[in-house]
Amino acid sequence: MTQSGVREDGTRQGVRHEPVPGEETSTGTGAPDGEGTPTAGAERSVGEGTSAAGNAQASDGDGTPAGNEKSSGGDGTPAENAKSPGDDTPAGNAKPSGGGGVAGGAGDGGGRRCGSRPRRRRRALKWSAVVLAVLILGTAGTGYLYYRHLNGNIKKDALNLGDNKVAAPTPNAAGQTPLNILLIGSDARDTEENQKLGGARETFGGPPLADVQMLLHLSADRTNMSVISMPRDTLVKIPKCTDPDDGKVYPATQGRTMTNQSLGHGGPGCTVATWQELTGIHIDHFVMVDFAGVVSMADAVGGVPVCVDANIHSRTSDGKGSGLKLEKGTSYIQGEQALQWLRTRYGFEDGSDLARAKAQHMYMNAMVRQLRDNATLSSPNQLRRLAEEATRALTVDPGLDTVKKLYDLSDELRKVEPERITMTTMPNRYVGARVEPTEDAEQLFRLVREDIALDGKDRTKKKTGEKASADPAAADDEIAVQVRNGTRTDTLAPAGGRASTVAGLLKEEGFTQAVADTDGSWSEDRTLVRYPSADLEGDAQRVAEALRIPLSSVQRSTDVSGVTLVVGADWRTGTDYKAPQRNDETPKSAEALNGADDKACMHVNPGFTW
């Protein structure tokens, strides 16, 4: 079996990515969508990847740019030097026997930087690549020389290329700290094989894009794991980054640009820096995945069970679609069918990237369950081949650059049962054809910062105190504060004069530069203090402290240009703020999916049944 039937056709589909007025857009990439057709402007589309955690946004492997459709995707673009899956892919509902066929191994992993950075094979398989790699590596040993060989396969890069660092979490009573690992899928398309499977000629040799970005959070007590996926076209400010190889300095973006551009600003360490700037979450490690050999991992566990509620054939009348064809019910898929499932957009629910991401999450949850339950991984030959391909597929920071370090990480990950794994997508809203984080996104980031499980099962635990910023505050009379009246609700008009009243309170506390902003109309359920960048976090917390506003209400936001106090509907009267009861629930807009959910079944669009 070859990959030729895997790539979806070359017709563009979906909403064009038009630049947002006033926003910085990507330049110089000229990258294609997964169909091999250039996307609008100079931006590259994402292929079909998977978000381990959520409905990350991407373009289709069938080439449809992300546009206004949400999902992450893996376009099925192969990694450099990757071989196609073997010919033993089962068809339809046929369940493969034994361990299934193992595809050929990956070729030489190559070096680093744009032209030789690990190539993208199937970014839809990133979650399984990382999880399987770390779970398998420690069991594949055949001696010191072989381990040296495996260590040589692993590529490494600097962890953080930005100037601003985020302090590590405070250890709990047992001395444990959480682990935060950024999982990155690269969209490099620099080989002839990649071009055949979704790349376009004009992007050959272009800079890679971080089209899949997922933050894996392992709790301090190792009882639960949370994953947040960020849509690839989320508008962010990329900080200044310095390439560690050649010393080239990439200045901070003046406006906002798509987050996937960060990889081209010196390497994965700039993607890490961008995440830390946006979320305030300390990141311990990153793993960037080249998808060579990932499909053979699925084959080795005997295929992965997936479910559809009707017969499906992902093919439109004009030839678009992944070509996936399955019967109603549960099918065990591997090889080419696994790639088709992960790339399918046409035929699932409303045909959006959001629906495709849901299918990807179902697949990855099933993959993890299969790995834990399947006995076919007892074969030393299978384990060695898996270890070989897994190590070739990874670029990591120096903290994870040996088999032993990856195995130690796998020991930590194995402590979490599937039912305590929660995958989410960063809540977002549209800005033209792009998206930006919402207030719910900040809620999600806060839960991770405070090591609160997203499945809600540890809410009865005693919460630790709120952590003050490592950024020192300026003197009160040097802190400029803008106060807005956000007391308007769906049923109530704004309470008159609240911005002026609260600005006056701040002046009485010594914040002589506090001013009321009366030029706009805002609506917030609760009172918030917002700040735009890490260097103002301490100032924002000082303002909150002066008015007895909890630190959980201090949020980083790209919607403001300086420290901004928004008086919410919870403070319509009076001069003393009384904080509402703390809410530690995972926002519904994060679309959480539990790792143990084996009943999930994709809804098939009636137009794609047979």
Coordinates of C-alpha atoms in Angstrom, one line a residue:
M1 CA 0.0 0.0 0.0
T2 CA 1.3 3.4 -0.8
Q3 CA 0.4 6.8 0.4
S4 CA -0.9 7.9 -2.9
G5 CA -4.5 7.4 -1.9
V6 CA -4.2 9.1 1.4
R7 CA -3.8 12.8 0.5
E8 CA -6.9 14.6 -0.2
D9 CA -7.4 16.4 -3.5
G10 CA -6.0 19.7 -4.4
T11 CA -9.1 21.9 -4.4
R12 CA -9.2 24.7 -1.9
Q13 CA -12.2 24.8 0.4
G14 CA -13.5 26.9 3.2
V15 CA -13.1 30.5 4.3
R16 CA -10.1 32.3 3.1
H17 CA -7.7 33.6 5.7
E18 CA -7.9 37.3 5.2
P19 CA -5.7 39.4 7.3
V20 CA -7.3 41.1 10.2
P21 CA -7.3 44.8 9.9
G22 CA -4.6 46.2 12.1
E23 CA -3.2 42.8 12.8
E24 CA 0.2 41.5 11.7
T25 CA -0.1 38.6 9.4
S26 CA 2.5 36.0 8.4
T27 CA 4.8 36.9 5.6
G28 CA 7.1 35.2 3.3
T29 CA 5.9 31.7 3.9
G30 CA 3.8 31.3 0.8
A31 CA 2.8 27.9 2.2
P32 CA 0.1 25.7 0.8
D33 CA -2.9 24.2 2.2
G34 CA -3.0 20.4 2.5
E35 CA -4.2 20.2 -1.1
G36 CA -1.1 21.8 -2.5
T37 CA -2.9 25.0 -3.3
P38 CA -1.5 28.2 -1.8
T39 CA -3.6 29.7 0.9
A40 CA -4.7 33.3 0.9
G41 CA -2.0 35.8 1.6
A42 CA 1.4 34.5 2.6
E43 CA 0.2 32.1 5.3
R44 CA 0.5 28.4 5.2
S45 CA -2.4 26.2 6.0
V46 CA -2.1 23.5 8.6
G47 CA -2.5 20.0 7.5
E48 CA -4.7 17.6 9.4
G49 CA -3.1 17.0 12.7
T50 CA -4.5 16.0 15.9
S51 CA -4.8 17.8 18.9
A52 CA -4.1 15.7 21.8
A53 CA -6.2 18.0 23.7
G54 CA -8.7 19.7 22.0
N55 CA -10.2 21.0 18.9
A56 CA -7.2 22.9 17.7
Q57 CA -7.6 24.8 14.5
A58 CA -6.0 23.8 11.2
S59 CA -6.4 23.4 7.6
D60 CA -7.4 20.2 6.0
G61 CA -5.3 17.5 4.8
D62 CA -7.6 17.8 1.9
G63 CA -6.2 21.2 1.7
T64 CA -8.9 23.4 3.2
P65 CA -7.3 26.2 5.1
A66 CA -8.3 26.6 8.7
G67 CA -10.1 29.8 8.0
N68 CA -13.2 29.9 10.2
E69 CA -13.3 26.2 10.9
K70 CA -11.9 25.1 14.1
S71 CA -9.8 22.0 14.7
S72 CA -6.3 21.0 14.7
G73 CA -5.4 18.7 12.1
G74 CA -2.8 16.6 10.6
D75 CA -2.6 16.9 6.9
G76 CA -1.0 13.7 6.3
T77 CA 2.2 15.3 5.2
P78 CA 5.0 12.8 5.8
A79 CA 8.1 13.5 7.7
E80 CA 11.3 13.8 5.8
N81 CA 12.8 10.4 5.0
A82 CA 9.7 8.7 6.3
K83 CA 8.5 5.5 4.5
S84 CA 5.0 4.7 3.7
P85 CA 3.0 2.4 5.9
G86 CA 3.1 -1.3 5.0
D87 CA 0.5 -3.0 2.9
D88 CA -1.2 -4.8 5.8
T89 CA -3.8 -2.1 6.6
P90 CA -7.1 -3.9 7.2
A91 CA -10.1 -2.7 5.3
G92 CA -13.5 -1.7 6.5
N93 CA -14.3 -3.3 9.8
A94 CA -11.8 -6.1 9.5
K95 CA -9.9 -6.3 12.8
P96 CA -6.3 -7.3 12.2
S97 CA -4.9 -10.2 14.0
G98 CA -2.0 -10.2 16.3
G99 CA 0.1 -7.1 16.3
G100 CA -0.8 -6.0 12.8
G101 CA 1.7 -5.1 10.2
V102 CA 4.6 -2.8 11.1
A103 CA 5.4 -0.2 8.6
G104 CA 8.9 0.5 7.4
G105 CA 11.2 2.6 9.5
A106 CA 12.0 6.2 9.2
G107 CA 15.1 7.4 7.4
D108 CA 17.8 9.5 8.8
G109 CA 16.4 12.2 11.1
G110 CA 18.7 14.8 9.7
G111 CA 20.0 17.9 11.5
R112 CA 18.3 21.0 12.8
R113 CA 16.9 24.4 11.7
C114 CA 14.5 25.1 8.9
G115 CA 16.0 23.0 6.1
S116 CA 16.8 20.0 8.2
R117 CA 14.5 20.3 11.2
P118 CA 12.5 17.1 11.7
R119 CA 9.8 16.9 9.1
R120 CA 6.1 16.5 9.5
R121 CA 4.7 13.1 8.6
R122 CA 1.2 13.1 10.1
R123 CA 0.7 15.8 12.6
A124 CA -2.6 14.2 13.4
L125 CA -0.7 11.5 15.2
K126 CA 1.3 13.8 17.4
W127 CA -0.4 12.7 20.6
S128 CA 0.1 9.1 19.9
A129 CA 3.7 9.7 18.8
V130 CA 4.7 11.4 22.0
V131 CA 2.8 9.1 24.4
L132 CA 3.8 5.9 22.6
A133 CA 7.4 7.0 22.3
V134 CA 7.8 7.7 26.0
L135 CA 5.9 4.6 27.1
I136 CA 7.9 2.3 24.7
L137 CA 11.4 3.6 24.8
G138 CA 12.3 2.2 28.2
T139 CA 11.3 -1.4 27.3
A140 CA 13.2 -1.6 24.0
G141 CA 16.7 -2.0 25.4
T142 CA 19.2 -4.5 23.9
G143 CA 22.4 -3.2 25.4
Y144 CA 24.6 -0.2 25.8
L145 CA 25.5 0.2 22.2
Y146 CA 21.9 0.1 21.0
Y147 CA 21.0 2.7 23.6
R148 CA 23.8 4.9 22.3
H149 CA 22.4 4.4 18.8
L150 CA 18.9 5.4 19.9
N151 CA 20.3 8.4 21.7
G152 CA 21.9 9.4 18.5
N153 CA 18.6 9.4 16.8
I154 CA 17.1 12.0 19.1
K155 CA 17.5 15.6 17.9
K156 CA 17.7 18.4 20.4
D157 CA 17.2 22.2 20.5
A158 CA 17.2 24.9 23.1
L159 CA 14.2 25.1 25.4
N160 CA 13.3 28.8 25.5
L161 CA 14.6 31.4 23.2
G162 CA 12.8 34.4 24.8
D163 CA 14.1 36.9 27.2
N164 CA 11.2 36.6 29.8
K165 CA 11.1 33.5 32.0
V166 CA 8.2 32.3 34.1
A167 CA 9.0 31.1 37.6
A168 CA 8.6 27.3 38.2
P169 CA 5.6 26.3 40.4
T170 CA 6.1 26.0 44.1
P171 CA 6.4 22.4 45.3
N172 CA 3.5 20.9 47.2
A173 CA 3.8 19.6 50.7
A174 CA 5.4 16.4 49.4
G175 CA 8.0 18.3 47.5
Q176 CA 6.4 17.5 44.1
T177 CA 5.9 19.9 41.3
P178 CA 3.8 19.6 38.1
L179 CA 5.4 18.9 34.7
N180 CA 4.4 21.1 31.8
I181 CA 5.5 19.8 28.3
L182 CA 4.7 21.6 25.1
L183 CA 4.0 19.2 22.2
I184 CA 4.7 20.7 18.8
G185 CA 3.9 19.4 15.4
S186 CA 6.0 20.9 12.6
D187 CA 4.6 21.7 9.1
A188 CA 7.9 21.3 7.2
R189 CA 7.4 20.1 3.6
D190 CA 10.9 19.9 2.2
T191 CA 11.1 16.6 0.5
E192 CA 9.8 15.2 -2.8
E193 CA 7.8 12.7 -0.8
N194 CA 6.2 15.5 1.3
Q195 CA 5.4 17.4 -1.9
K196 CA 3.6 14.3 -3.3
L197 CA 1.5 14.0 -0.2
G198 CA 0.3 17.5 0.3
G199 CA 3.0 20.0 -0.2
A200 CA 3.2 22.6 -2.9
R201 CA 6.3 23.3 -5.0
E202 CA 6.4 27.0 -4.1
T203 CA 6.9 26.1 -0.4
F204 CA 9.8 23.8 -0.9
G205 CA 12.5 24.8 1.6
G206 CA 10.3 27.3 3.3
P207 CA 10.4 27.8 7.1
P208 CA 8.4 25.3 9.1
L209 CA 5.3 26.3 11.0
A210 CA 4.2 25.1 14.5
D211 CA 0.8 24.0 13.2
V212 CA 0.1 21.7 16.2
Q213 CA 0.7 23.1 19.7
M214 CA -0.5 21.3 22.8
L215 CA 0.4 21.8 26.4
L216 CA 0.5 18.6 28.4
H217 CA 0.2 19.3 32.2
L218 CA 1.1 16.4 34.5
S219 CA -0.2 17.2 38.0
A220 CA 2.3 17.4 40.9
D221 CA 0.9 14.3 42.6
R222 CA 0.8 12.5 39.2
T223 CA -2.8 11.6 39.6
N224 CA -4.1 13.4 36.5
M225 CA -3.1 14.9 33.2
S226 CA -4.6 17.8 31.3
V227 CA -3.9 18.9 27.8
I228 CA -4.7 22.2 26.2
S229 CA -4.5 22.6 22.4
M230 CA -4.1 26.0 20.8
P231 CA -5.6 26.6 17.4
R232 CA -2.7 27.2 14.9
D233 CA -4.1 30.6 13.7
T234 CA -4.5 32.0 17.2
L235 CA -3.4 35.7 17.1
V236 CA -0.6 36.3 19.6
K237 CA 2.4 38.5 20.1
I238 CA 5.5 36.5 19.5
P239 CA 8.3 37.7 21.8
K240 CA 11.8 38.5 20.8
C241 CA 13.7 35.3 20.2
T242 CA 17.4 34.6 19.5
D243 CA 18.4 31.6 17.3
P244 CA 21.0 29.6 19.4
D245 CA 22.7 28.3 16.2
D246 CA 23.5 31.5 14.4
G247 CA 22.7 34.2 16.9
K248 CA 20.1 35.8 14.7
V249 CA 17.7 37.9 16.6
Y250 CA 14.0 37.9 15.7
P251 CA 12.4 41.0 17.1
A252 CA 9.1 40.8 18.9
T253 CA 6.1 41.2 16.6
Q254 CA 4.7 44.7 16.5
G255 CA 1.1 43.5 16.1
R256 CA -0.4 40.1 16.6
T257 CA 0.3 37.3 14.2
M258 CA -0.6 33.6 14.0
T259 CA 1.0 31.5 16.7
N260 CA 2.3 28.9 14.2
Q261 CA 4.8 31.5 12.9
S262 CA 6.7 31.2 16.2
L263 CA 8.6 28.1 15.1
G264 CA 10.3 30.1 12.3
H265 CA 11.7 32.6 14.8
G266 CA 14.7 30.5 15.8
G267 CA 13.2 27.1 16.5
P268 CA 10.8 25.4 18.9
G269 CA 12.2 27.4 21.8
C270 CA 10.4 30.5 20.4
T271 CA 7.2 28.5 20.4
V272 CA 7.8 27.8 24.1
A273 CA 8.5 31.4 24.8
T274 CA 5.3 32.5 23.0
W275 CA 3.2 30.1 25.1
Q276 CA 4.8 31.3 28.3
E277 CA 4.2 34.9 27.4
L278 CA 0.5 34.2 26.6
T279 CA -0.4 31.8 29.4
G280 CA 1.9 32.6 32.3
I281 CA 2.6 28.8 32.6
H282 CA 6.1 27.6 33.3
I283 CA 7.1 25.1 30.6
D284 CA 9.6 22.4 31.6
H285 CA 10.1 20.6 28.3
F286 CA 9.1 20.5 24.7
V287 CA 8.8 17.6 22.3
M288 CA 8.6 18.4 18.6
V289 CA 7.4 15.5 16.5
D290 CA 8.4 14.2 13.1
F291 CA 5.8 11.6 12.1
A292 CA 8.0 9.1 10.5
G293 CA 7.1 5.7 11.8
V294 CA 4.1 6.8 13.8
V295 CA 1.7 4.8 11.7
S296 CA 3.6 1.6 12.4
M297 CA 3.1 2.3 16.1
A298 CA -0.7 2.1 15.5
D299 CA -0.1 -1.1 13.6
A300 CA 2.0 -2.7 16.4
V301 CA -0.9 -2.4 18.9
G302 CA -3.2 -4.3 16.6
G303 CA -5.0 -1.3 15.2
V304 CA -7.1 1.3 16.9
P305 CA -10.9 1.1 17.4
V306 CA -13.0 3.9 16.1
C307 CA -16.7 4.3 15.8
V308 CA -19.1 5.9 13.3
D309 CA -22.9 6.0 13.7
A310 CA -23.5 5.3 10.0
N311 CA -21.6 4.1 6.9
I312 CA -19.2 6.8 5.8
H313 CA -17.3 7.6 2.6
S314 CA -15.4 10.8 2.8
R315 CA -15.5 11.9 -0.8
T316 CA -17.4 14.8 -2.5
S317 CA -18.7 14.8 -6.0
D318 CA -15.8 17.0 -7.1
G319 CA -13.2 14.7 -5.5
K320 CA -12.5 16.3 -2.2
G321 CA -12.2 14.2 1.0
S322 CA -9.8 11.8 2.6
G323 CA -11.3 8.7 1.0
L324 CA -12.1 7.1 4.3
K325 CA -14.7 4.4 3.8
L326 CA -16.1 2.5 6.9
E327 CA -19.2 0.7 7.9
K328 CA -21.4 1.7 10.7
G329 CA -20.2 0.7 14.1
T330 CA -16.6 0.0 15.4
S331 CA -13.7 -0.6 13.0
Y332 CA -10.1 -1.3 13.9
I333 CA -8.0 0.9 11.7
Q334 CA -4.3 1.2 11.0
G335 CA -1.9 2.2 8.3
E336 CA -3.6 4.2 5.6
Q337 CA -7.0 4.0 7.1
A338 CA -5.7 5.5 10.3
L339 CA -4.3 8.4 8.3
Q340 CA -7.6 8.8 6.5
W341 CA -9.6 8.9 9.8
L342 CA -7.3 11.5 11.2
R343 CA -7.5 13.6 8.0
T344 CA -11.3 13.3 7.5
R345 CA -13.3 16.5 7.5
Y346 CA -15.9 15.9 4.8
G347 CA -18.4 13.4 6.3
F348 CA -18.1 14.1 10.0
E349 CA -20.9 16.1 11.5
D350 CA -21.1 19.5 9.9
G351 CA -17.9 19.1 7.9
S352 CA -15.9 21.6 10.0
D353 CA -12.4 21.2 11.4
L354 CA -14.0 21.2 14.8
A355 CA -15.7 17.9 14.0
R356 CA -12.5 16.5 12.6
A357 CA -10.7 17.4 15.8
K358 CA -13.3 15.5 17.7
A359 CA -12.6 12.4 15.6
Q360 CA -8.9 12.8 16.2
H361 CA -9.3 13.0 19.9
M362 CA -11.4 9.8 19.9
Y363 CA -8.7 8.1 18.0
M364 CA -5.9 9.2 20.3
N365 CA -7.8 8.2 23.4
A366 CA -8.4 4.8 21.9
M367 CA -4.7 4.6 21.0
V368 CA -3.6 5.2 24.6
R369 CA -6.1 2.6 25.9
Q370 CA -4.9 0.1 23.3
L371 CA -1.3 0.6 24.3
R372 CA -2.1 0.0 27.9
D373 CA -4.2 -3.0 27.3
N374 CA -2.6 -4.7 24.3
A375 CA -0.3 -7.7 24.9
T376 CA 1.2 -7.7 21.4
L377 CA 3.9 -5.3 22.4
S378 CA 5.8 -8.2 24.1
S379 CA 7.7 -8.9 20.9
P380 CA 11.3 -7.6 21.3
N381 CA 11.5 -7.0 17.5
Q382 CA 8.4 -4.9 17.5
L383 CA 9.6 -2.9 20.5
R384 CA 13.0 -2.3 18.9
R385 CA 11.4 -1.1 15.7
L386 CA 9.0 1.1 17.6
A387 CA 11.9 2.6 19.6
E388 CA 13.9 3.1 16.5
E389 CA 11.1 5.0 14.7
A390 CA 10.0 6.9 17.9
T391 CA 13.5 8.3 18.5
R392 CA 13.9 9.3 14.9
A393 CA 10.6 11.2 15.1
L394 CA 11.5 13.5 18.0
T395 CA 13.3 16.8 18.6
V396 CA 13.4 17.6 22.3
D397 CA 15.0 20.1 24.7
P398 CA 18.3 19.1 26.4
G399 CA 16.3 17.9 29.5
L400 CA 14.8 15.0 27.4
D401 CA 17.7 14.2 25.0
T402 CA 18.4 10.6 26.0
V403 CA 16.4 7.4 26.1
K404 CA 16.8 7.3 29.9
K405 CA 15.3 10.8 30.3
L406 CA 12.4 9.9 28.0
Y407 CA 11.9 6.6 29.9
D408 CA 11.9 8.5 33.2
L409 CA 9.2 10.7 31.8
S410 CA 7.3 7.7 30.6
D411 CA 7.3 6.4 34.2
E412 CA 5.7 9.6 35.3
L413 CA 3.1 9.6 32.5
R414 CA 2.2 5.9 33.2
K415 CA 1.0 6.8 36.6
V416 CA -2.1 8.5 35.2
E417 CA -5.1 6.3 34.3
P418 CA -7.0 7.1 31.1
E419 CA -10.0 8.2 33.1
R420 CA -7.9 11.0 34.6
I421 CA -6.8 12.4 31.3
T422 CA -8.7 15.4 30.0
M423 CA -8.1 16.9 26.6
T424 CA -9.3 20.4 25.8
T425 CA -9.1 23.2 23.2
M426 CA -8.2 26.7 24.2
P427 CA -11.5 28.6 24.2
N428 CA -11.4 31.2 21.4
R429 CA -13.5 33.6 19.4
Y430 CA -13.2 34.7 15.8
V431 CA -11.4 37.9 14.7
G432 CA -12.1 37.9 11.1
A433 CA -10.8 34.6 9.8
R434 CA -8.5 34.2 12.8
V435 CA -9.1 33.5 16.4
E436 CA -8.0 34.9 19.8
P437 CA -8.2 33.6 23.3
T438 CA -11.3 34.4 25.3
E439 CA -11.9 35.0 29.1
D440 CA -12.6 31.2 29.3
A441 CA -9.1 30.6 28.0
E442 CA -7.6 32.5 30.9
Q443 CA -9.7 30.4 33.2
L444 CA -8.3 27.3 31.7
F445 CA -4.7 28.7 31.9
R446 CA -5.3 29.6 35.6
L447 CA -6.5 26.1 36.4
V448 CA -3.3 24.7 34.9
R449 CA -1.1 27.3 36.6
E450 CA -2.7 26.3 39.9
D451 CA -2.5 22.6 39.2
I452 CA -6.2 22.0 39.4
A453 CA -7.4 19.0 37.5
L454 CA -9.6 19.7 34.6
D455 CA -11.8 16.7 35.2
G456 CA -13.1 18.2 38.4
K457 CA -12.2 15.2 40.6
D458 CA -9.9 17.1 43.0
R459 CA -12.0 20.1 43.7
T460 CA -12.4 19.0 47.3
K461 CA -8.6 19.2 47.8
K462 CA -7.4 22.1 49.9
K463 CA -6.3 24.8 47.5
T464 CA -2.9 26.4 47.8
G465 CA -2.6 30.2 48.3
E466 CA -2.5 32.4 45.3
K467 CA 0.9 32.9 43.9
A468 CA 2.3 36.4 43.6
S469 CA 4.1 37.4 40.5
A470 CA 7.9 37.2 40.3
D471 CA 7.8 40.5 38.5
P472 CA 8.3 43.3 41.1
A473 CA 5.7 46.1 41.1
A474 CA 6.6 49.7 40.6
A475 CA 5.7 52.3 43.2
D476 CA 2.0 52.9 43.5
D477 CA 2.3 56.5 42.2
E478 CA 4.2 55.2 39.1
I479 CA 1.6 52.7 38.0
A480 CA -0.7 53.9 35.3
V481 CA -4.2 52.4 35.7
Q482 CA -7.1 52.8 33.3
V483 CA -10.5 52.0 34.9
R484 CA -13.5 50.9 32.8
N485 CA -17.1 50.5 33.7
G486 CA -18.0 46.9 32.8
T487 CA -21.2 46.7 34.9
R488 CA -23.6 46.4 31.9
T489 CA -25.4 43.1 31.6
D490 CA -27.9 41.5 29.3
T491 CA -30.7 42.8 31.5
L492 CA -29.2 45.8 33.3
A493 CA -27.8 49.1 32.0
P494 CA -24.4 50.2 33.2
A495 CA -24.3 51.5 36.8
G496 CA -23.5 55.2 36.4
G497 CA -20.2 56.6 37.4
R498 CA -18.5 53.3 38.4
A499 CA -15.3 54.0 36.5
S500 CA -14.8 57.4 38.1
T501 CA -15.7 56.1 41.6
V502 CA -13.2 53.3 41.5
A503 CA -10.5 55.5 39.9
G504 CA -11.0 57.8 42.9
L505 CA -10.6 54.9 45.3
L506 CA -7.3 54.1 43.6
K507 CA -6.1 57.7 43.9
E508 CA -6.9 57.6 47.6
E509 CA -4.7 54.5 47.9
G510 CA -1.8 56.4 46.2
F511 CA -2.3 55.4 42.6
T512 CA -2.2 59.0 41.4
Q513 CA -2.1 57.9 37.7
A514 CA -5.4 56.1 37.8
V515 CA -7.9 57.5 35.2
A516 CA -11.5 56.6 34.3
D517 CA -12.0 55.5 30.7
T518 CA -15.4 56.7 29.6
D519 CA -15.0 56.3 25.8
G520 CA -16.3 52.8 25.5
S521 CA -18.9 50.3 26.7
W522 CA -17.9 47.1 28.4
S523 CA -19.6 44.2 30.0
E524 CA -17.9 41.8 32.5
D525 CA -19.6 39.4 34.9
R526 CA -16.8 40.0 37.5
T527 CA -14.3 42.6 38.3
L528 CA -10.9 42.0 36.6
V529 CA -7.5 43.5 36.4
R530 CA -5.9 43.0 33.0
Y531 CA -2.4 43.6 31.8
P532 CA -0.8 43.0 28.3
S533 CA 2.7 41.7 29.1
A534 CA 4.8 39.9 31.7
D535 CA 6.6 43.1 32.7
L536 CA 3.3 44.6 34.0
E537 CA 2.1 41.5 35.9
G538 CA 3.5 42.8 39.2
D539 CA 1.9 46.2 38.7
A540 CA -1.5 44.6 38.0
Q541 CA -1.3 42.4 41.0
R542 CA -0.5 45.4 43.2
V543 CA -3.6 47.2 41.9
A544 CA -5.7 44.2 42.8
E545 CA -4.1 43.9 46.2
A546 CA -4.9 47.6 47.0
L547 CA -8.7 47.0 46.3
R548 CA -8.7 43.5 47.8
I549 CA -9.4 41.9 44.5
P550 CA -8.2 38.2 44.4
L551 CA -5.1 37.4 42.3
S552 CA -7.2 34.9 40.3
S553 CA -8.9 37.9 38.8
V554 CA -5.7 39.3 37.5
Q555 CA -5.4 38.3 33.9
R556 CA -3.1 38.7 31.0
S557 CA -4.9 40.0 27.9
T558 CA -4.0 41.2 24.5
D559 CA -7.2 43.4 24.6
V560 CA -5.5 46.1 26.7
S561 CA -2.3 48.2 26.3
G562 CA -1.6 48.8 30.0
V563 CA -2.9 47.9 33.4
T564 CA -6.6 48.1 33.1
L565 CA -9.2 47.6 35.9
V566 CA -12.6 46.6 34.6
V567 CA -15.3 47.1 37.2
G568 CA -17.7 44.1 36.7
A569 CA -21.3 43.5 37.3
D570 CA -20.4 42.0 40.7
W571 CA -19.4 45.5 41.9
R572 CA -22.2 47.8 40.8
T573 CA -22.3 49.7 44.1
G574 CA -20.2 50.6 47.1
T575 CA -16.5 51.1 47.7
D576 CA -15.6 47.8 49.1
Y577 CA -15.2 44.9 46.7
K578 CA -16.5 41.5 47.8
A579 CA -15.1 38.7 45.6
P580 CA -17.6 36.1 44.4
Q581 CA -17.1 32.5 45.2
R582 CA -14.2 31.0 43.4
N583 CA -15.0 29.0 40.3
D584 CA -12.6 26.2 39.5
E585 CA -14.7 24.5 36.8
T586 CA -13.4 23.8 33.4
P587 CA -15.2 26.1 31.0
K588 CA -17.7 24.3 28.8
S589 CA -16.2 26.1 25.8
A590 CA -13.0 24.1 26.3
E591 CA -15.0 21.0 25.1
A592 CA -13.3 18.6 27.4
L593 CA -13.0 15.0 26.4
N594 CA -12.2 12.2 28.9
G595 CA -9.5 9.7 28.0
A596 CA -11.6 6.7 29.2
D597 CA -14.6 7.5 27.1
D598 CA -14.8 4.4 24.9
K599 CA -18.4 5.0 23.9
A600 CA -17.8 8.0 21.8
C601 CA -18.9 7.6 18.2
M602 CA -18.6 10.1 15.3
H603 CA -21.8 11.4 13.8
V604 CA -21.8 10.9 10.0
N605 CA -23.2 13.6 7.8
P606 CA -26.1 12.1 5.9
G607 CA -24.6 13.4 2.6
F608 CA -21.7 11.1 3.0
T609 CA -23.3 7.8 3.8
W610 CA -23.4 4.8 1.4

